Amino acid sequence: MAQAVSFLRDFKLGHYMKIPPRSMFLVQFIGTMLAGSINICVAWWLLESVKNICHEDLLPKGSPWTCPSDRVFLDESVIWGLVGPKRIFGTLREYSALNWFFLGGAIGPILV
């Protein structure tokens, strides 16, 4: 989602600068493909060259190499999938009134 918002912001800036939309799309497409390819290559190179990179218990003490993204995604999934929504948006909670906006979002297109 953040990638799409960034693309739209770039398209808006390109529109203000009178850059043709096809040129903007081509440059963004090439940049995305290039960045994605480089990211995969670097990750593959690290996983192949650093022994036990994802096993913190087997790494030497004080080693900077870990797999933090796995842990981050697990923590986010637990917080927002199991704990967060009920504690934040549940009845009589701080943001419980925001649930009414789902109803407004469902009815709004019908009225317009």
C-alpha positions as a printed Julia matrix, in Angstrom:
112×3 Matrix{Float64}:
   0.0     0.0     0.0
   2.81    2.41    0.84
   4.43    1.66   -2.51
   1.2     2.58   -4.34
   0.82    5.82   -2.4
   4.42    6.71   -3.21
   3.82    6.02   -6.91
   0.72    8.22   -6.91
   2.59   11.02   -5.17
   5.32   10.77   -7.83
   2.72   10.81  -10.61
   1.18   13.93   -9.11
   4.57   15.65   -8.98
   5.27   14.56  -12.56
   1.9    15.98  -13.64
   2.75   19.33  -12.05
   6.12   19.27  -13.82
   4.39   18.43  -17.13
   6.21   15.11  -17.56
   4.26   12.71  -19.81
   2.49    9.95  -17.82
   3.94    7.18  -20.01
   7.47    8.36  -19.27
   6.72    8.53  -15.55
   5.24    5.02  -15.57
   8.18    3.61  -17.55
  10.76    5.12  -15.21
   8.88    3.93  -12.11
   8.45    0.45  -13.58
  12.14    0.15  -14.46
  13.16    1.5   -11.05
  10.88   -0.95   -9.24
  12.14   -3.93  -11.24
  15.77   -2.88  -10.75
  15.38   -2.28   -7.0
  13.5    -5.56   -6.52
  16.14   -7.51   -8.42
  19.01   -5.94   -6.5
  17.21   -6.56   -3.19
  16.73  -10.25   -3.98
  20.34  -10.63   -5.15
  21.78   -9.0    -2.03
  19.55  -11.08    0.26
  20.51  -14.27   -1.57
  24.21  -13.34   -1.42
  24.0   -12.67    2.33
  22.12  -15.9     3.04
  24.68  -17.88    1.05
  27.85  -16.15    2.33
  27.18  -15.64    6.06
  27.07  -19.0     7.78
  24.17  -19.49   10.25
  22.83  -16.0     9.51
  19.29  -16.83   10.69
  20.31  -18.94   13.68
  21.22  -16.49   16.41
  22.22  -19.24   18.82
  24.85  -20.56   16.35
  26.37  -17.17   15.49
  29.47  -15.87   17.3
  28.7   -13.65   20.28
  28.24  -10.01   19.27
  27.64  -10.83   15.6
  25.63   -8.14   13.76
  23.97  -10.73   11.49
  20.42  -11.77   12.32
  17.06  -12.17   10.55
  15.12   -9.32   12.17
  12.41   -9.09    9.51
  11.03  -12.51   10.45
  10.67  -11.43   14.04
   9.16   -8.05   13.11
   6.46   -9.61   10.94
   5.66  -12.17   13.62
   5.33   -9.48   16.29
   3.16   -7.29   14.04
   0.92  -10.24   13.21
   0.44  -11.06   16.87
  -0.22   -7.46   17.9
  -2.63   -6.55   15.11
  -4.09   -9.98   14.49
  -4.65  -11.25   18.01
  -4.26   -8.5    20.58
  -4.57   -5.07   19.0
  -7.98   -4.74   17.36
  -9.95   -5.92   20.39
  -8.01   -3.78   22.85
  -7.95   -0.7    20.65
 -11.29   -0.79   18.81
 -13.36   -2.94   21.19
 -16.45   -1.71   23.01
 -15.79    1.0    25.6
 -12.19    1.42   24.42
 -10.42    4.59   23.38
 -11.15    4.33   19.64
 -14.4     2.34   19.68
 -16.33    5.2    18.03
 -14.25    4.73   14.87
 -16.19    1.53   14.15
 -19.16    3.69   13.1
 -17.14    4.88   10.1
 -17.38    1.38    8.6
 -21.15    1.85    8.51
 -20.7     5.3     6.99
 -18.36    3.86    4.37
 -20.93    1.23    3.42
 -23.85    3.69    3.23
 -21.94    6.61    1.66
 -21.68    5.22   -1.89
 -25.4     4.39   -1.89
 -26.3     7.99   -1.02
 -23.96    9.47   -3.6
